[in-house]
Amino acid sequence: KKAMMKANTSSSLSLSILVLGLLWMCLLASAHAQGQQQAPGALPNQLVLGLVNAIRAQGFNTAALIITYVRDVVRPPVTLLIPNDQAIANVALSLPPLSASPSLLRSLVQAHMVPSNLSFSDLQALPVNTLIPTFHTGTRLRITSNTRNDYMIENAHVLGKDICPNIADFLTCFGISQVFNVSGLFPN
């Protein structure tokens, strides 16, 4: 029992270090990106700040930092499907360093963005196997379950209702239980 607790503690510590490293890289990249001018059509800085604060308040800290780095890819109208911190940490080991591949990070974020503002009711109205387009060219997400208590997209559980309410009329955010790999964007 003692050895099992030690292994769990070691595993938790490793996961924490991995997430902190990912957060640090995103924070550095964000600081660099903030010095750049806002891209045409991108969300205004004040709205991005509100979005980041709302996501962070719901416990999606890693995603909040990532959004600050790729803020120019978020274009209205949009539904953001935001993996929780554990989901991001689970795939972080299989990704190359983000500093070496910023285009990979952008592609991953785009694969989690639907180019329409969909409410949870809108999503629930879609039958199983419906394909939803994303901002990532050629990537569509499949509705894999639409029961009232178990709504899933690409086998990722939708963890709750809109986690960024009242930010903007053209923006909805849903937490999800895993990072999508629908286009083989990262190794399995």
PDB file of C-alpha atoms in Angstrom:
ATOM      1  CA  LYS A   1       0.000   0.000   0.000  1.00  0.00           C
ATOM      2  CA  LYS A   2       2.877   2.360   0.874  1.00  0.00           C
ATOM      3  CA  ALA A   3       4.604   1.641  -2.460  1.00  0.00           C
ATOM      4  CA  MET A   4       1.375   2.330  -4.320  1.00  0.00           C
ATOM      5  CA  MET A   5       0.948   5.692  -2.553  1.00  0.00           C
ATOM      6  CA  LYS A   6       4.573   6.557  -3.376  1.00  0.00           C
ATOM      7  CA  ALA A   7       4.002   5.681  -7.073  1.00  0.00           C
ATOM      8  CA  ASN A   8       0.838   7.792  -7.173  1.00  0.00           C
ATOM      9  CA  THR A   9       2.655  10.713  -5.549  1.00  0.00           C
ATOM     10  CA  SER A  10       5.522  10.362  -8.036  1.00  0.00           C
ATOM     11  CA  SER A  11       3.085  10.176 -10.950  1.00  0.00           C
ATOM     12  CA  SER A  12       1.192  13.251  -9.714  1.00  0.00           C
ATOM     13  CA  LEU A  13       4.461  15.132  -9.286  1.00  0.00           C
ATOM     14  CA  SER A  14       5.576  14.222 -12.819  1.00  0.00           C
ATOM     15  CA  LEU A  15       2.223  15.311 -14.238  1.00  0.00           C
ATOM     16  CA  SER A  16       2.419  18.591 -12.321  1.00  0.00           C
ATOM     17  CA  ILE A  17       5.930  19.267 -13.609  1.00  0.00           C
ATOM     18  CA  LEU A  18       4.830  18.479 -17.177  1.00  0.00           C
ATOM     19  CA  VAL A  19       1.818  20.799 -16.961  1.00  0.00           C
ATOM     20  CA  LEU A  20       3.905  23.556 -15.371  1.00  0.00           C
ATOM     21  CA  GLY A  21       6.466  23.246 -18.175  1.00  0.00           C
ATOM     22  CA  LEU A  22       3.728  23.494 -20.797  1.00  0.00           C
ATOM     23  CA  LEU A  23       2.230  26.483 -18.988  1.00  0.00           C
ATOM     24  CA  TRP A  24       5.632  28.190 -18.810  1.00  0.00           C
ATOM     25  CA  MET A  25       6.244  27.732 -22.553  1.00  0.00           C
ATOM     26  CA  CYS A  26       2.796  29.129 -23.355  1.00  0.00           C
ATOM     27  CA  LEU A  27       3.315  32.036 -20.974  1.00  0.00           C
ATOM     28  CA  LEU A  28       6.613  32.946 -22.629  1.00  0.00           C
ATOM     29  CA  ALA A  29       5.071  32.663 -26.071  1.00  0.00           C
ATOM     30  CA  SER A  30       2.107  34.740 -24.922  1.00  0.00           C
ATOM     31  CA  ALA A  31       4.361  37.500 -23.648  1.00  0.00           C
ATOM     32  CA  HIS A  32       6.048  37.545 -27.061  1.00  0.00           C
ATOM     33  CA  ALA A  33       2.700  37.536 -28.899  1.00  0.00           C
ATOM     34  CA  GLN A  34       1.336  40.425 -26.819  1.00  0.00           C
ATOM     35  CA  GLY A  35       4.034  42.655 -28.250  1.00  0.00           C
ATOM     36  CA  GLN A  36       2.686  42.006 -31.753  1.00  0.00           C
ATOM     37  CA  GLN A  37      -0.181  43.870 -33.399  1.00  0.00           C
ATOM     38  CA  GLN A  38      -3.667  42.382 -33.402  1.00  0.00           C
ATOM     39  CA  ALA A  39      -4.528  40.485 -36.587  1.00  0.00           C
ATOM     40  CA  PRO A  40      -7.487  41.799 -38.637  1.00  0.00           C
ATOM     41  CA  GLY A  41     -10.684  39.966 -37.680  1.00  0.00           C
ATOM     42  CA  ALA A  42      -9.188  38.604 -34.450  1.00  0.00           C
ATOM     43  CA  LEU A  43     -10.996  39.093 -31.168  1.00  0.00           C
ATOM     44  CA  PRO A  44     -10.294  42.422 -29.447  1.00  0.00           C
ATOM     45  CA  ASN A  45      -7.767  42.230 -26.610  1.00  0.00           C
ATOM     46  CA  GLN A  46     -10.380  43.127 -23.961  1.00  0.00           C
ATOM     47  CA  LEU A  47     -12.615  40.284 -25.121  1.00  0.00           C
ATOM     48  CA  VAL A  48      -9.672  37.838 -25.079  1.00  0.00           C
ATOM     49  CA  LEU A  49      -8.905  38.913 -21.515  1.00  0.00           C
ATOM     50  CA  GLY A  50     -12.537  38.277 -20.506  1.00  0.00           C
ATOM     51  CA  LEU A  51     -12.462  34.885 -22.233  1.00  0.00           C
ATOM     52  CA  VAL A  52      -9.197  33.876 -20.557  1.00  0.00           C
ATOM     53  CA  ASN A  53     -10.490  34.942 -17.132  1.00  0.00           C
ATOM     54  CA  ALA A  54     -13.774  33.041 -17.609  1.00  0.00           C
ATOM     55  CA  ILE A  55     -11.993  29.858 -18.720  1.00  0.00           C
ATOM     56  CA  ARG A  56      -9.478  30.119 -15.895  1.00  0.00           C
ATOM     57  CA  ALA A  57     -12.306  30.626 -13.361  1.00  0.00           C
ATOM     58  CA  GLN A  58     -13.737  27.263 -14.491  1.00  0.00           C
ATOM     59  CA  GLY A  59     -10.385  25.507 -13.907  1.00  0.00           C
ATOM     60  CA  PHE A  60      -9.183  25.318 -17.530  1.00  0.00           C
ATOM     61  CA  ASN A  61      -5.829  26.977 -16.770  1.00  0.00           C
ATOM     62  CA  THR A  62      -3.683  25.409 -19.478  1.00  0.00           C
ATOM     63  CA  ALA A  63      -6.226  26.175 -22.201  1.00  0.00           C
ATOM     64  CA  ALA A  64      -6.496  29.774 -20.965  1.00  0.00           C
ATOM     65  CA  LEU A  65      -2.769  30.231 -21.476  1.00  0.00           C
ATOM     66  CA  ILE A  66      -2.832  28.534 -24.862  1.00  0.00           C
ATOM     67  CA  ILE A  67      -5.638  30.844 -26.016  1.00  0.00           C
ATOM     68  CA  THR A  68      -3.507  33.894 -25.186  1.00  0.00           C
ATOM     69  CA  TYR A  69      -0.809  32.489 -27.471  1.00  0.00           C
ATOM     70  CA  VAL A  70      -3.103  31.675 -30.424  1.00  0.00           C
ATOM     71  CA  ARG A  71      -5.621  34.487 -29.919  1.00  0.00           C
ATOM     72  CA  ASP A  72      -5.442  35.480 -33.584  1.00  0.00           C
ATOM     73  CA  VAL A  73      -7.016  32.176 -34.749  1.00  0.00           C
ATOM     74  CA  VAL A  74     -10.182  32.707 -32.680  1.00  0.00           C
ATOM     75  CA  ARG A  75     -12.660  34.374 -35.046  1.00  0.00           C
ATOM     76  CA  PRO A  76     -16.384  34.964 -34.528  1.00  0.00           C
ATOM     77  CA  PRO A  77     -18.806  33.319 -34.573  1.00  0.00           C
ATOM     78  CA  VAL A  78     -17.226  30.426 -32.705  1.00  0.00           C
ATOM     79  CA  THR A  79     -17.842  27.546 -30.334  1.00  0.00           C
ATOM     80  CA  LEU A  80     -14.701  26.571 -28.444  1.00  0.00           C
ATOM     81  CA  LEU A  81     -14.353  22.948 -27.312  1.00  0.00           C
ATOM     82  CA  ILE A  82     -11.809  23.255 -24.523  1.00  0.00           C
ATOM     83  CA  PRO A  83      -9.927  20.229 -23.149  1.00  0.00           C
ATOM     84  CA  ASN A  84      -9.413  20.186 -19.398  1.00  0.00           C
ATOM     85  CA  ASP A  85      -5.914  20.412 -17.909  1.00  0.00           C
ATOM     86  CA  GLN A  86      -5.649  16.638 -17.398  1.00  0.00           C
ATOM     87  CA  ALA A  87      -6.547  15.977 -21.049  1.00  0.00           C
ATOM     88  CA  ILE A  88      -3.890  18.419 -22.262  1.00  0.00           C
ATOM     89  CA  ALA A  89      -1.300  16.903 -19.921  1.00  0.00           C
ATOM     90  CA  ASN A  90      -2.161  13.413 -21.224  1.00  0.00           C
ATOM     91  CA  VAL A  91      -1.122  14.340 -24.777  1.00  0.00           C
ATOM     92  CA  ALA A  92       1.693  16.760 -23.946  1.00  0.00           C
ATOM     93  CA  LEU A  93       4.311  13.991 -23.835  1.00  0.00           C
ATOM     94  CA  SER A  94       3.513  12.931 -27.397  1.00  0.00           C
ATOM     95  CA  LEU A  95       3.850  16.459 -28.796  1.00  0.00           C
ATOM     96  CA  PRO A  96       7.083  18.040 -29.977  1.00  0.00           C
ATOM     97  CA  PRO A  97       8.106  21.127 -27.984  1.00  0.00           C
ATOM     98  CA  LEU A  98       5.601  23.855 -28.779  1.00  0.00           C
ATOM     99  CA  SER A  99       8.397  26.352 -29.258  1.00  0.00           C
ATOM    100  CA  ALA A 100       9.682  24.150 -32.112  1.00  0.00           C
ATOM    101  CA  SER A 101       6.252  23.744 -33.699  1.00  0.00           C
ATOM    102  CA  PRO A 102       3.913  26.709 -33.195  1.00  0.00           C
ATOM    103  CA  SER A 103       1.945  25.609 -36.274  1.00  0.00           C
ATOM    104  CA  LEU A 104       1.064  22.328 -34.503  1.00  0.00           C
ATOM    105  CA  LEU A 105      -0.384  24.259 -31.566  1.00  0.00           C
ATOM    106  CA  ARG A 106      -2.409  26.451 -33.924  1.00  0.00           C
ATOM    107  CA  SER A 107      -3.713  23.377 -35.779  1.00  0.00           C
ATOM    108  CA  LEU A 108      -4.712  21.684 -32.520  1.00  0.00           C
ATOM    109  CA  VAL A 109      -6.590  24.780 -31.384  1.00  0.00           C
ATOM    110  CA  GLN A 110      -8.318  25.147 -34.761  1.00  0.00           C
ATOM    111  CA  ALA A 111      -9.461  21.503 -34.547  1.00  0.00           C
ATOM    112  CA  HIS A 112     -11.248  22.462 -31.310  1.00  0.00           C
ATOM    113  CA  MET A 113     -13.083  25.458 -32.795  1.00  0.00           C
ATOM    114  CA  VAL A 114     -16.459  25.240 -34.552  1.00  0.00           C
ATOM    115  CA  PRO A 115     -17.223  28.172 -36.899  1.00  0.00           C
ATOM    116  CA  SER A 116     -20.713  28.781 -35.443  1.00  0.00           C
ATOM    117  CA  ASN A 117     -22.015  29.831 -32.075  1.00  0.00           C
ATOM    118  CA  LEU A 118     -23.757  26.650 -30.889  1.00  0.00           C
ATOM    119  CA  SER A 119     -25.653  26.429 -27.619  1.00  0.00           C
ATOM    120  CA  PHE A 120     -25.822  23.152 -25.712  1.00  0.00           C
ATOM    121  CA  SER A 121     -29.422  22.789 -26.975  1.00  0.00           C
ATOM    122  CA  ASP A 122     -28.152  23.214 -30.552  1.00  0.00           C
ATOM    123  CA  LEU A 123     -25.590  20.454 -29.980  1.00  0.00           C
ATOM    124  CA  GLN A 124     -28.136  18.121 -28.385  1.00  0.00           C
ATOM    125  CA  ALA A 125     -30.428  18.529 -31.398  1.00  0.00           C
ATOM    126  CA  LEU A 126     -27.744  17.023 -33.666  1.00  0.00           C
ATOM    127  CA  PRO A 127     -28.120  13.264 -34.220  1.00  0.00           C
ATOM    128  CA  VAL A 128     -25.312  10.824 -33.483  1.00  0.00           C
ATOM    129  CA  ASN A 129     -22.798  10.634 -36.378  1.00  0.00           C
ATOM    130  CA  THR A 130     -23.441  14.238 -37.434  1.00  0.00           C
ATOM    131  CA  LEU A 131     -20.190  15.839 -38.607  1.00  0.00           C
ATOM    132  CA  ILE A 132     -19.456  19.370 -37.407  1.00  0.00           C
ATOM    133  CA  PRO A 133     -16.897  21.479 -39.323  1.00  0.00           C
ATOM    134  CA  THR A 134     -13.971  23.098 -37.520  1.00  0.00           C
ATOM    135  CA  PHE A 135     -11.598  25.944 -38.274  1.00  0.00           C
ATOM    136  CA  HIS A 136      -8.914  23.345 -39.106  1.00  0.00           C
ATOM    137  CA  THR A 137      -9.155  22.731 -42.848  1.00  0.00           C
ATOM    138  CA  GLY A 138     -10.693  19.363 -43.627  1.00  0.00           C
ATOM    139  CA  THR A 139     -11.370  18.463 -39.990  1.00  0.00           C
ATOM    140  CA  ARG A 140     -14.890  17.580 -38.942  1.00  0.00           C
ATOM    141  CA  LEU A 141     -15.947  16.404 -35.505  1.00  0.00           C
ATOM    142  CA  ARG A 142     -18.405  13.532 -35.099  1.00  0.00           C
ATOM    143  CA  ILE A 143     -21.195  13.553 -32.513  1.00  0.00           C
ATOM    144  CA  THR A 144     -20.690  10.172 -30.809  1.00  0.00           C
ATOM    145  CA  SER A 145     -23.400  10.358 -28.120  1.00  0.00           C
ATOM    146  CA  ASN A 146     -26.218  12.798 -27.558  1.00  0.00           C
ATOM    147  CA  THR A 147     -28.062  11.493 -24.548  1.00  0.00           C
ATOM    148  CA  ARG A 148     -29.081  14.039 -21.946  1.00  0.00           C
ATOM    149  CA  ASN A 149     -26.529  12.890 -19.363  1.00  0.00           C
ATOM    150  CA  ASP A 150     -23.759  11.719 -21.692  1.00  0.00           C
ATOM    151  CA  TYR A 151     -23.114  14.102 -24.580  1.00  0.00           C
ATOM    152  CA  MET A 152     -19.921  13.260 -26.501  1.00  0.00           C
ATOM    153  CA  ILE A 153     -18.047  14.651 -29.486  1.00  0.00           C
ATOM    154  CA  GLU A 154     -15.319  12.359 -30.900  1.00  0.00           C
ATOM    155  CA  ASN A 155     -15.727  10.272 -27.722  1.00  0.00           C
ATOM    156  CA  ALA A 156     -14.836  13.277 -25.557  1.00  0.00           C
ATOM    157  CA  HIS A 157     -17.408  13.969 -22.872  1.00  0.00           C
ATOM    158  CA  VAL A 158     -18.772  17.498 -22.843  1.00  0.00           C
ATOM    159  CA  LEU A 159     -18.088  18.401 -19.205  1.00  0.00           C
ATOM    160  CA  GLY A 160     -20.604  21.146 -18.708  1.00  0.00           C
ATOM    161  CA  LYS A 161     -22.661  23.908 -20.137  1.00  0.00           C
ATOM    162  CA  ASP A 162     -21.189  27.152 -21.506  1.00  0.00           C
ATOM    163  CA  ILE A 163     -18.067  27.909 -19.433  1.00  0.00           C
ATOM    164  CA  CYS A 164     -17.645  31.415 -20.838  1.00  0.00           C
ATOM    165  CA  PRO A 165     -21.149  32.891 -20.597  1.00  0.00           C
ATOM    166  CA  ASN A 166     -21.729  36.597 -21.067  1.00  0.00           C
ATOM    167  CA  ILE A 167     -18.399  37.205 -22.851  1.00  0.00           C
ATOM    168  CA  ALA A 168     -19.918  37.865 -26.287  1.00  0.00           C
ATOM    169  CA  ASP A 169     -23.076  36.933 -28.205  1.00  0.00           C
ATOM    170  CA  PHE A 170     -21.014  35.171 -30.885  1.00  0.00           C
ATOM    171  CA  LEU A 171     -18.973  32.972 -28.520  1.00  0.00           C
ATOM    172  CA  THR A 172     -19.737  29.756 -26.617  1.00  0.00           C
ATOM    173  CA  CYS A 173     -17.294  27.492 -24.766  1.00  0.00           C
ATOM    174  CA  PHE A 174     -17.677  23.901 -23.617  1.00  0.00           C
ATOM    175  CA  GLY A 175     -15.208  21.936 -21.524  1.00  0.00           C
ATOM    176  CA  ILE A 176     -14.332  18.501 -22.881  1.00  0.00           C
ATOM    177  CA  SER A 177     -12.609  15.454 -21.399  1.00  0.00           C
ATOM    178  CA  GLN A 178      -9.915  14.878 -24.025  1.00  0.00           C
ATOM    179  CA  VAL A 179      -7.917  16.483 -26.809  1.00  0.00           C
ATOM    180  CA  PHE A 180      -9.240  15.636 -30.276  1.00  0.00           C
ATOM    181  CA  ASN A 181      -6.889  13.787 -32.608  1.00  0.00           C
ATOM    182  CA  VAL A 182      -9.313  13.551 -35.495  1.00  0.00           C
ATOM    183  CA  SER A 183      -6.773  14.465 -38.159  1.00  0.00           C
ATOM    184  CA  GLY A 184      -3.827  12.586 -36.721  1.00  0.00           C
ATOM    185  CA  LEU A 185      -2.290  15.888 -35.638  1.00  0.00           C
ATOM    186  CA  PHE A 186      -0.079  14.217 -33.046  1.00  0.00           C
ATOM    187  CA  PRO A 187       1.296  10.710 -32.578  1.00  0.00           C
ATOM    188  CA  ASN A 188      -0.793   8.171 -30.616  1.00  0.00           C
TER     189      ASN A 188
END
